[in-house]
mmCIF file of C-alpha atoms in Angstrom:
data_model
loop_
_atom_site.group_PDB
_atom_site.id
_atom_site.type_symbol
_atom_site.label_atom_id
_atom_site.label_comp_id
_atom_site.label_asym_id
_atom_site.label_seq_id
_atom_site.Cartn_x
_atom_site.Cartn_y
_atom_site.Cartn_z
ATOM 1 C CA MET A 29 -59.223 95.478 -59.822
ATOM 2 C CA SER A 30 -56.430 92.864 -59.594
ATOM 3 C CA TYR A 31 -52.782 93.747 -58.838
ATOM 4 C CA CYS A 32 -49.345 92.116 -58.746
ATOM 5 C CA GLU A 33 -48.675 90.762 -55.253
ATOM 6 C CA VAL A 34 -44.928 91.520 -55.570
ATOM 7 C CA CYS A 35 -44.679 95.068 -56.949
ATOM 8 C CA THR A 36 -48.285 95.894 -55.874
ATOM 9 C CA ARG A 37 -49.015 97.655 -59.150
ATOM 10 C CA GLU A 38 -52.513 97.254 -60.514
ATOM 11 C CA SER A 39 -53.137 95.358 -63.727
ATOM 12 C CA ASN A 40 -53.657 98.533 -65.747
ATOM 13 C CA GLU A 41 -50.295 99.923 -64.579
ATOM 14 C CA CYS A 42 -48.110 96.914 -65.313
ATOM 15 C CA ASP A 43 -47.683 93.991 -67.647
ATOM 16 C CA GLN A 44 -50.138 91.177 -68.030
ATOM 17 C CA LEU A 45 -50.801 89.260 -64.802
ATOM 18 C CA VAL A 46 -49.980 85.577 -65.076
ATOM 19 C CA GLY A 47 -49.892 82.721 -62.627
ATOM 20 C CA LEU A 48 -49.930 78.979 -62.057
ATOM 21 C CA SER A 49 -52.924 76.778 -61.374
ATOM 22 C CA CYS A 50 -52.719 77.764 -57.696
ATOM 23 C CA GLY A 51 -54.250 81.127 -58.686
ATOM 24 C CA HIS A 52 -51.478 83.411 -57.402
ATOM 25 C CA GLN A 53 -51.100 86.239 -59.918
ATOM 26 C CA PHE A 54 -47.965 88.263 -60.635
ATOM 27 C CA CYS A 55 -46.964 90.587 -63.437
ATOM 28 C CA LEU A 56 -44.759 89.384 -66.277
ATOM 29 C CA SER A 57 -41.863 91.665 -65.275
ATOM 30 C CA CYS A 58 -41.788 90.293 -61.710
ATOM 31 C CA TRP A 59 -41.956 86.707 -62.979
ATOM 32 C CA GLN A 60 -39.035 87.353 -65.338
ATOM 33 C CA GLU A 61 -36.856 88.908 -62.621
ATOM 34 C CA TYR A 62 -37.720 86.097 -60.207
ATOM 35 C CA ILE A 63 -36.854 83.338 -62.681
ATOM 36 C CA LYS A 64 -33.651 85.129 -63.750
ATOM 37 C CA THR A 65 -32.576 85.318 -60.105
ATOM 38 C CA GLN A 66 -33.295 81.624 -59.538
ATOM 39 C CA MET A 67 -31.278 80.703 -62.629
ATOM 40 C CA ASN A 68 -28.310 83.007 -62.010
ATOM 41 C CA GLU A 69 -27.837 82.494 -58.288
ATOM 42 C CA GLN A 70 -28.292 78.759 -57.817
ATOM 43 C CA PHE A 71 -30.012 77.546 -60.934
ATOM 44 C CA LEU A 72 -33.104 75.846 -59.649
ATOM 45 C CA LEU A 73 -34.844 73.805 -62.319
ATOM 46 C CA ARG A 74 -37.734 73.252 -59.938
ATOM 47 C CA ILE A 75 -38.795 76.870 -59.492
ATOM 48 C CA GLU A 76 -41.593 77.381 -56.984
ATOM 49 C CA CYS A 77 -44.456 79.844 -57.163
ATOM 50 C CA MET A 78 -43.520 83.295 -55.833
ATOM 51 C CA GLU A 79 -46.297 83.205 -53.258
ATOM 52 C CA SER A 80 -44.848 82.558 -49.798
ATOM 53 C CA GLY A 81 -45.739 79.081 -48.584
ATOM 54 C CA CYS A 82 -46.960 77.880 -51.991
ATOM 55 C CA SER A 83 -45.169 74.674 -53.030
ATOM 56 C CA LEU A 84 -46.442 74.508 -56.626
ATOM 57 C CA TYR A 85 -43.630 74.285 -59.182
ATOM 58 C CA CYS A 86 -43.410 76.063 -62.532
ATOM 59 C CA LEU A 87 -43.630 73.687 -65.487
ATOM 60 C CA GLU A 88 -40.985 73.932 -68.205
ATOM 61 C CA ASP A 89 -43.491 75.320 -70.741
ATOM 62 C CA PHE A 90 -44.494 78.055 -68.293
ATOM 63 C CA VAL A 91 -40.857 79.082 -67.697
ATOM 64 C CA LEU A 92 -40.110 79.173 -71.428
ATOM 65 C CA GLN A 93 -43.210 81.309 -72.022
ATOM 66 C CA ILE A 94 -42.107 83.774 -69.320
ATOM 67 C CA LEU A 95 -38.590 83.945 -70.808
ATOM 68 C CA LYS A 96 -39.845 84.523 -74.335
ATOM 69 C CA GLY A 97 -37.574 87.049 -76.046
ATOM 70 C CA HIS A 98 -34.587 86.229 -73.780
ATOM 71 C CA SER A 99 -32.789 83.740 -76.035
ATOM 72 C CA LYS A 100 -29.663 83.306 -73.864
ATOM 73 C CA LEU A 101 -31.701 82.502 -70.764
ATOM 74 C CA ILE A 102 -33.887 80.088 -72.730
ATOM 75 C CA GLU A 103 -30.788 78.323 -74.068
ATOM 76 C CA LYS A 104 -29.303 78.143 -70.565
ATOM 77 C CA PHE A 105 -32.542 76.780 -69.100
ATOM 78 C CA LYS A 106 -32.896 74.114 -71.803
ATOM 79 C CA LYS A 107 -29.267 73.051 -71.394
ATOM 80 C CA HIS A 108 -29.557 72.597 -67.635
ATOM 81 C CA ALA A 109 -32.932 70.906 -67.982
ATOM 82 C CA PHE A 110 -31.367 68.417 -70.392
ATOM 83 C CA LEU A 111 -28.354 67.790 -68.110
ATOM 84 C CA ALA A 112 -30.692 67.266 -65.159
ATOM 85 C CA GLU A 113 -32.598 64.679 -67.172
ATOM 86 C CA VAL A 114 -29.333 62.929 -68.048
ATOM 87 C CA LYS A 115 -28.204 62.862 -64.402
ATOM 88 C CA SER A 116 -31.493 61.353 -63.305
ATOM 89 C CA HIS A 117 -31.254 58.537 -65.874
ATOM 90 C CA PRO A 118 -29.680 55.381 -64.360
ATOM 91 C CA ASN A 119 -27.761 54.414 -67.509
ATOM 92 C CA LEU A 120 -26.577 57.829 -68.728
ATOM 93 C CA LYS A 121 -23.421 59.605 -67.603
ATOM 94 C CA ILE A 122 -21.857 62.926 -68.559
ATOM 95 C CA CYS A 123 -18.155 62.466 -69.254
ATOM 96 C CA PRO A 124 -16.151 64.086 -66.413
ATOM 97 C CA GLY A 125 -13.280 64.877 -68.806
ATOM 98 C CA LYS A 126 -12.114 68.477 -68.962
ATOM 99 C CA ASP A 127 -14.381 70.579 -71.231
ATOM 100 C CA CYS A 128 -16.039 67.371 -72.487
ATOM 101 C CA THR A 129 -19.832 67.289 -72.802
ATOM 102 C CA THR A 130 -20.191 63.792 -74.233
ATOM 103 C CA ILE A 131 -23.159 61.749 -72.958
ATOM 104 C CA ILE A 132 -22.310 58.073 -72.425
ATOM 105 C CA MET A 133 -24.820 55.240 -72.089
ATOM 106 C CA ALA A 134 -23.797 52.202 -70.064
ATOM 107 C CA ASP A 135 -25.606 49.582 -68.024
ATOM 108 C CA ARG A 136 -24.613 50.304 -64.411
ATOM 109 C CA GLU A 137 -25.292 46.706 -63.417
ATOM 110 C CA LYS A 138 -22.902 45.276 -65.999
ATOM 111 C CA ALA A 139 -20.370 47.999 -66.820
ATOM 112 C CA LYS A 140 -17.798 49.173 -64.264
ATOM 113 C CA LYS A 141 -15.382 51.204 -66.334
ATOM 114 C CA VAL A 142 -16.132 53.276 -69.399
ATOM 115 C CA THR A 143 -13.844 55.287 -71.643
ATOM 116 C CA CYS A 144 -15.051 58.353 -73.533
ATOM 117 C CA ASN A 145 -14.429 58.034 -77.265
ATOM 118 C CA ALA A 146 -14.265 61.823 -77.604
ATOM 119 C CA CYS A 147 -11.607 62.751 -75.015
ATOM 120 C CA GLY A 148 -10.255 59.375 -73.841
ATOM 121 C CA THR A 149 -11.196 59.881 -70.167
ATOM 122 C CA SER A 150 -11.852 56.657 -68.257
ATOM 123 C CA PHE A 151 -14.131 56.699 -65.227
ATOM 124 C CA CYS A 152 -16.356 54.593 -63.004
ATOM 125 C CA VAL A 153 -19.815 54.394 -64.517
ATOM 126 C CA ARG A 154 -21.400 53.819 -61.122
ATOM 127 C CA CYS A 155 -20.129 56.858 -59.195
ATOM 128 C CA GLY A 156 -18.797 59.008 -62.041
ATOM 129 C CA GLY A 157 -15.393 59.400 -60.361
ATOM 130 C CA ASP A 158 -11.974 58.075 -61.343
ATOM 131 C CA TYR A 159 -11.980 54.340 -61.953
ATOM 132 C CA HIS A 160 -10.943 52.728 -58.667
ATOM 133 C CA ALA A 161 -10.894 48.924 -58.972
ATOM 134 C CA PRO A 162 -10.566 46.879 -56.825
ATOM 135 C CA THR A 163 -11.945 49.399 -54.302
ATOM 136 C CA SER A 164 -15.735 49.851 -54.196
ATOM 137 C CA CYS A 165 -17.425 53.224 -54.779
ATOM 138 C CA GLU A 166 -18.406 53.543 -51.121
ATOM 139 C CA THR A 167 -14.939 52.615 -49.886
ATOM 140 C CA ILE A 168 -13.117 55.019 -52.188
ATOM 141 C CA ARG A 169 -15.509 57.782 -51.137
ATOM 142 C CA LYS A 170 -14.660 57.168 -47.466
ATOM 143 C CA TRP A 171 -10.948 56.969 -48.276
ATOM 144 C CA LEU A 172 -10.846 60.239 -50.225
ATOM 145 C CA ILE A 173 -12.715 62.024 -47.444
ATOM 146 C CA LYS A 174 -10.296 60.554 -44.909
ATOM 147 C CA CYS A 175 -7.299 61.769 -46.920
ATOM 148 C CA VAL A 176 -8.424 65.400 -46.805
ATOM 149 C CA ASP A 177 -10.325 65.405 -43.518
ATOM 150 C CA ASP A 178 -8.948 66.992 -40.374
ATOM 151 C CA SER A 179 -9.688 63.737 -38.570
ATOM 152 C CA GLU A 180 -6.158 62.553 -39.320
ATOM 153 C CA THR A 181 -4.761 65.734 -37.785
ATOM 154 C CA ALA A 182 -6.816 64.911 -34.706
ATOM 155 C CA ASN A 183 -5.329 61.413 -34.717
ATOM 156 C CA TYR A 184 -1.849 62.906 -34.844
ATOM 157 C CA ILE A 185 -2.591 65.177 -31.900
ATOM 158 C CA SER A 186 -4.079 62.289 -29.962
ATOM 159 C CA ALA A 187 -1.044 60.133 -30.692
ATOM 160 C CA HIS A 188 1.524 62.752 -29.636
ATOM 161 C CA THR A 189 -0.231 64.535 -26.768
ATOM 162 C CA LYS A 190 -1.971 63.754 -23.485
ATOM 163 C CA ASP A 191 -4.526 65.531 -21.320
ATOM 164 C CA CYS A 192 -3.649 67.080 -17.988
ATOM 165 C CA PRO A 193 -5.217 64.801 -15.318
ATOM 166 C CA ASN A 194 -6.302 67.888 -13.354
ATOM 167 C CA CYS A 195 -7.814 70.308 -15.896
ATOM 168 C CA HIS A 196 -7.788 68.086 -19.032
ATOM 169 C CA SER A 197 -5.897 70.635 -21.150
ATOM 170 C CA CYS A 198 -4.001 69.190 -24.100
ATOM 171 C CA ILE A 199 -0.246 68.914 -23.407
ATOM 172 C CA GLU A 200 2.559 67.994 -25.813
ATOM 173 C CA LYS A 201 5.780 66.492 -24.441
ATOM 174 C CA ASN A 202 8.747 68.186 -26.092
ATOM 175 C CA GLY A 203 11.532 66.935 -23.819
ATOM 176 C CA GLY A 204 12.810 63.735 -22.261
ATOM 177 C CA CYS A 205 11.796 64.454 -18.673
ATOM 178 C CA ASN A 206 8.670 62.704 -17.377
ATOM 179 C CA HIS A 207 8.010 65.434 -14.800
ATOM 180 C CA MET A 208 5.337 67.579 -16.419
ATOM 181 C CA GLN A 209 3.766 70.862 -15.331
ATOM 182 C CA CYS A 210 0.506 71.954 -16.930
ATOM 183 C CA ALA A 211 0.853 75.460 -18.338
ATOM 184 C CA LYS A 212 -2.790 76.169 -17.597
ATOM 185 C CA CYS A 213 -3.394 74.935 -14.047
ATOM 186 C CA LYS A 214 0.287 74.459 -12.943
ATOM 187 C CA HIS A 215 -0.437 70.889 -11.823
ATOM 188 C CA HIS A 216 2.703 68.688 -11.565
ATOM 189 C CA PHE A 217 2.254 65.108 -12.753
ATOM 190 C CA CYS A 218 4.054 62.123 -14.214
ATOM 191 C CA TRP A 219 3.872 61.749 -18.010
ATOM 192 C CA MET A 220 4.002 57.975 -17.705
ATOM 193 C CA CYS A 221 1.267 57.267 -15.156
ATOM 194 C CA PHE A 222 -0.542 60.625 -14.740
ATOM 195 C CA GLY A 223 0.042 60.402 -10.977
ATOM 196 C CA ASP A 224 0.764 63.438 -8.805
ATOM 197 C CA TRP A 225 4.493 64.083 -9.032
ATOM 198 C CA LYS A 226 4.745 64.558 -5.272
ATOM 199 C CA THR A 227 3.978 60.859 -4.760
ATOM 200 C CA HIS A 228 7.034 59.864 -6.799
ATOM 201 C CA ARG A 229 9.578 61.335 -4.353
ATOM 202 C CA SER A 230 12.869 59.542 -4.906
ATOM 203 C CA GLU A 231 11.493 57.496 -7.833
ATOM 204 C CA TYR A 232 12.639 60.330 -10.075
ATOM 205 C CA TYR A 233 12.789 58.822 -13.545
ATOM 206 C CA GLU A 234 11.165 55.513 -12.684
ATOM 207 C CA CYS A 235 7.394 55.152 -12.557
ATOM 208 C CA SER A 236 6.612 52.268 -10.193
ATOM 209 C CA ARG A 237 2.982 53.338 -9.842
ATOM 210 C CA TYR A 238 2.208 53.013 -13.569
ATOM 211 C CA LYS A 239 0.239 49.770 -13.407
ATOM 212 C CA GLU A 240 -1.622 50.729 -10.279
ATOM 213 C CA ASN A 241 -2.911 54.016 -11.612
ATOM 214 C CA PRO A 242 -6.438 54.042 -13.150
ATOM 215 C CA ALA A 243 -5.161 56.463 -15.792
ATOM 216 C CA VAL A 244 -3.643 53.433 -17.557
ATOM 217 C CA ALA A 245 -6.831 53.259 -19.608
ATOM 218 C CA GLN A 246 -6.143 56.751 -20.920
ATOM 219 C CA GLU A 247 -2.609 55.745 -21.830
ATOM 220 C CA ALA A 248 -4.064 52.752 -23.686
ATOM 221 C CA ASN A 249 -6.223 55.115 -25.711
ATOM 222 C CA HIS A 250 -3.133 57.042 -26.767
ATOM 223 C CA ILE A 251 -1.432 53.820 -27.789
ATOM 224 C CA LYS A 252 -4.495 52.906 -29.856
ATOM 225 C CA ALA A 253 -4.448 56.346 -31.477
ATOM 226 C CA ARG A 254 -0.779 55.958 -32.378
ATOM 227 C CA ARG A 255 -1.408 52.545 -33.867
ATOM 228 C CA ALA A 256 -4.388 53.856 -35.842
ATOM 229 C CA LEU A 257 -2.242 56.677 -37.185
ATOM 230 C CA GLU A 258 0.592 54.313 -38.084
ATOM 231 C CA LYS A 259 -1.835 52.053 -39.941
ATOM 232 C CA TYR A 260 -3.323 54.962 -41.883
ATOM 233 C CA LEU A 261 0.095 56.382 -42.800
ATOM 234 C CA HIS A 262 1.282 52.944 -43.947
ATOM 235 C CA TYR A 263 -1.481 52.730 -46.541
ATOM 236 C CA PHE A 264 -1.650 56.422 -47.384
ATOM 237 C CA GLU A 265 2.087 56.780 -48.055
ATOM 238 C CA ARG A 266 2.032 53.823 -50.433
ATOM 239 C CA TYR A 267 -1.131 55.073 -52.123
ATOM 240 C CA GLU A 268 0.503 58.477 -52.658
ATOM 241 C CA ASN A 269 3.834 57.007 -53.731
ATOM 242 C CA HIS A 270 2.244 54.878 -56.445
ATOM 243 C CA HIS A 271 0.218 57.890 -57.585
ATOM 244 C CA LYS A 272 3.438 59.895 -57.997
ATOM 245 C CA SER A 273 5.072 56.979 -59.794
ATOM 246 C CA LEU A 274 2.060 56.800 -62.103
ATOM 247 C CA MET A 275 2.463 60.476 -63.031
ATOM 248 C CA LEU A 276 6.146 59.965 -63.829
ATOM 249 C CA GLU A 277 5.445 56.823 -65.830
ATOM 250 C CA GLU A 278 2.777 58.643 -67.816
ATOM 251 C CA GLU A 279 5.441 61.216 -68.742
ATOM 252 C CA LEU A 280 7.712 58.304 -69.687
ATOM 253 C CA ARG A 281 4.959 56.844 -71.877
ATOM 254 C CA GLN A 282 4.588 60.142 -73.711
ATOM 255 C CA SER A 283 8.371 60.346 -74.119
ATOM 256 C CA ILE A 284 8.559 56.809 -75.525
ATOM 257 C CA LEU A 285 5.722 57.554 -77.955
ATOM 258 C CA LYS A 286 7.610 60.618 -79.188
ATOM 259 C CA LYS A 287 10.825 58.606 -79.617
ATOM 260 C CA VAL A 288 9.009 55.888 -81.545
ATOM 261 C CA GLU A 289 7.512 58.470 -83.891
ATOM 262 C CA GLU A 290 10.937 60.024 -84.403
ATOM 263 C CA LYS A 291 12.495 56.656 -85.252
ATOM 264 C CA VAL A 292 9.742 55.911 -87.759
ATOM 265 C CA ASN A 293 10.154 59.374 -89.332
ATOM 266 C CA ASP A 294 13.931 58.856 -89.510
ATOM 267 C CA HIS A 295 13.360 55.504 -91.272
ATOM 268 C CA GLU A 296 14.928 53.523 -88.409
ATOM 269 C CA GLY A 297 12.190 50.948 -88.695
ATOM 270 C CA THR A 298 8.421 50.873 -88.927
ATOM 271 C CA TRP A 299 5.769 51.393 -86.266
ATOM 272 C CA ILE A 300 5.427 47.606 -86.019
ATOM 273 C CA ASP A 301 9.124 47.362 -85.132
ATOM 274 C CA TRP A 302 8.812 49.771 -82.203
ATOM 275 C CA GLN A 303 5.212 49.612 -81.031
ATOM 276 C CA HIS A 304 6.045 47.088 -78.295
ATOM 277 C CA LEU A 305 7.862 49.870 -76.427
ATOM 278 C CA HIS A 306 4.775 52.043 -76.318
ATOM 279 C CA ARG A 307 2.535 49.083 -75.453
ATOM 280 C CA ALA A 308 4.830 48.237 -72.536
ATOM 281 C CA ALA A 309 4.732 51.799 -71.210
ATOM 282 C CA THR A 310 0.934 51.900 -71.577
ATOM 283 C CA LEU A 311 0.547 48.606 -69.726
ATOM 284 C CA LEU A 312 2.857 49.851 -66.984
ATOM 285 C CA THR A 313 0.588 52.854 -66.286
ATOM 286 C CA LYS A 314 -2.436 50.561 -66.375
ATOM 287 C CA CYS A 315 -0.935 48.185 -63.799
ATOM 288 C CA ARG A 316 0.368 50.992 -61.606
ATOM 289 C CA TYR A 317 -3.076 52.570 -61.598
ATOM 290 C CA THR A 318 -4.623 49.338 -60.307
ATOM 291 C CA LEU A 319 -1.897 48.924 -57.689
ATOM 292 C CA GLN A 320 -2.524 52.428 -56.367
ATOM 293 C CA TYR A 321 -6.154 51.604 -55.588
ATOM 294 C CA THR A 322 -5.335 48.326 -53.848
ATOM 295 C CA TYR A 323 -4.197 50.290 -50.797
ATOM 296 C CA PRO A 324 -7.554 51.893 -49.872
ATOM 297 C CA TYR A 325 -9.078 48.443 -50.392
ATOM 298 C CA ALA A 326 -6.575 46.818 -48.024
ATOM 299 C CA TYR A 327 -6.923 49.586 -45.425
ATOM 300 C CA TYR A 328 -10.605 48.836 -44.853
ATOM 301 C CA MET A 329 -10.294 45.037 -44.994
ATOM 302 C CA GLU A 330 -10.798 43.058 -41.812
ATOM 303 C CA SER A 331 -7.918 40.892 -40.641
ATOM 304 C CA GLY A 332 -8.139 37.258 -41.659
ATOM 305 C CA SER A 333 -7.311 34.769 -44.373
ATOM 306 C CA LYS A 334 -8.980 36.855 -47.099
ATOM 307 C CA LYS A 335 -6.827 39.864 -46.290
ATOM 308 C CA GLU A 336 -3.714 37.697 -46.148
ATOM 309 C CA LEU A 337 -4.493 36.346 -49.625
ATOM 310 C CA PHE A 338 -5.156 39.838 -50.937
ATOM 311 C CA GLU A 339 -1.925 41.244 -49.530
ATOM 312 C CA TYR A 340 -0.008 38.308 -51.019
ATOM 313 C CA GLN A 341 -1.447 39.020 -54.472
ATOM 314 C CA GLN A 342 -0.900 42.742 -53.937
ATOM 315 C CA ALA A 343 2.768 42.090 -53.159
ATOM 316 C CA GLN A 344 3.094 39.892 -56.248
ATOM 317 C CA LEU A 345 1.560 42.621 -58.409
ATOM 318 C CA GLU A 346 3.899 45.218 -56.939
ATOM 319 C CA LYS A 347 6.897 42.975 -57.598
ATOM 320 C CA GLU A 348 5.956 42.405 -61.248
ATOM 321 C CA ILE A 349 5.177 46.101 -61.781
ATOM 322 C CA GLU A 350 8.561 47.210 -60.443
ATOM 323 C CA GLU A 351 10.242 44.638 -62.665
ATOM 324 C CA LEU A 352 8.294 45.936 -65.659
ATOM 325 C CA SER A 353 9.059 49.545 -64.715
ATOM 326 C CA TRP A 354 12.780 48.774 -64.607
ATOM 327 C CA LYS A 355 12.659 47.249 -68.077
ATOM 328 C CA VAL A 356 10.464 49.972 -69.594
ATOM 329 C CA GLU A 357 12.872 52.664 -68.381
ATOM 330 C CA ARG A 358 15.597 50.757 -70.227
ATOM 331 C CA ALA A 359 13.325 49.650 -73.055
ATOM 332 C CA GLU A 360 15.727 50.301 -75.919
ATOM 333 C CA ARG A 361 18.392 48.155 -74.230
ATOM 334 C CA THR A 362 15.980 45.377 -73.239
ATOM 335 C CA GLU A 363 15.359 42.384 -75.460
ATOM 336 C CA ARG A 364 11.895 42.552 -76.998
ATOM 337 C CA GLY A 365 11.071 38.987 -75.959
ATOM 338 C CA ASP A 366 12.131 39.676 -72.369
ATOM 339 C CA LEU A 367 10.029 42.852 -72.234
ATOM 340 C CA GLU A 368 6.939 41.214 -73.717
ATOM 341 C CA SER A 369 7.290 38.272 -71.332
ATOM 342 C CA GLN A 370 7.321 40.637 -68.363
ATOM 343 C CA MET A 371 4.315 42.474 -69.802
ATOM 344 C CA HIS A 372 2.389 39.213 -69.927
ATOM 345 C CA VAL A 373 3.257 38.270 -66.330
ATOM 346 C CA ALA A 374 2.312 41.722 -64.990
ATOM 347 C CA GLU A 375 -1.026 41.797 -66.805
ATOM 348 C CA VAL A 376 -1.963 38.256 -65.743
ATOM 349 C CA THR A 377 -1.131 39.139 -62.132
ATOM 350 C CA ARG A 378 -3.241 42.301 -62.336
ATOM 351 C CA ARG A 379 -6.217 40.500 -63.869
ATOM 352 C CA THR A 380 -6.005 37.666 -61.329
ATOM 353 C CA LEU A 381 -6.249 40.111 -58.442
ATOM 354 C CA LEU A 382 -9.199 41.978 -59.967
ATOM 355 C CA GLU A 383 -11.090 38.812 -60.853
ATOM 356 C CA GLU A 384 -10.674 37.519 -57.313
ATOM 357 C CA PHE A 385 -11.513 40.690 -55.378
ATOM 358 C CA PHE A 386 -13.495 42.996 -57.691
ATOM 359 C CA LYS A 387 -16.652 41.187 -58.758
#
């Protein structure tokens, strides 16, 4: 007589025994509990046979048959099966907007940025993240990891500390004196050249042995670490600053939109009379967004004529954006022609940079 290999009950004591083409038989109750666990804990669409070592997967029809009568689980399984199919399709993307479930079709080879018609979220069709032109998907991934990774903390430590030449413990200099004593091994040494302090004698605050000491190479590594940190902070601080400016300018855009609507409602003109203010604020956020992502791009560029050209265009874009920002903040006191002229210059500058470096 056959029996379930999980609960060990015989076929006449339990539900119907069912199994896959591999021949491993289990009762219906054990199958249901197993599939429920797989779905609730980590939601595996590719559910393997319960037999240890068996790599055969349950087909969708088999899973649905096992879950018959459990409508919520069936609905959940079908939903995740559908989303998995969407994610595996090269030209389909699920909108990353909050609470949005819209499916968007776009050719990944041609499209770079898509905007969801349902919620208005714009994103990169290639990686599914925030749109990041002119920075590539791979570069922005590295940059975002770098921004949150402890590696920059390590750089800071490396830039502001040195290792004891005797026991190699990490030491931070918190005073002006170059005479250091390691707290761990009590070794006395010179902060400047790592030499034994006893050899300095009367050369109290002057390190004449600095160039002769082989520890110069270690000092060079600290200098390199400081320079690497300075470079990172240069780009990161500007990236963050433009992000904060973007958030404030988005609030300004919303404020201008509200003012325009109030003026129209108060019969102080029509939408056509005031729409240039809102268009200017919208363009400002668009340009600022692009400028923000030029900094990760520049950080990873190699030195040379191409980088020099990029940084020149980046500086021009920043100049025109700040000019536009100044006028948008004073939009009601700025001549319409002057504002629209600045809008044109800023947008042309933005497009020129993207066309040159984001192909």
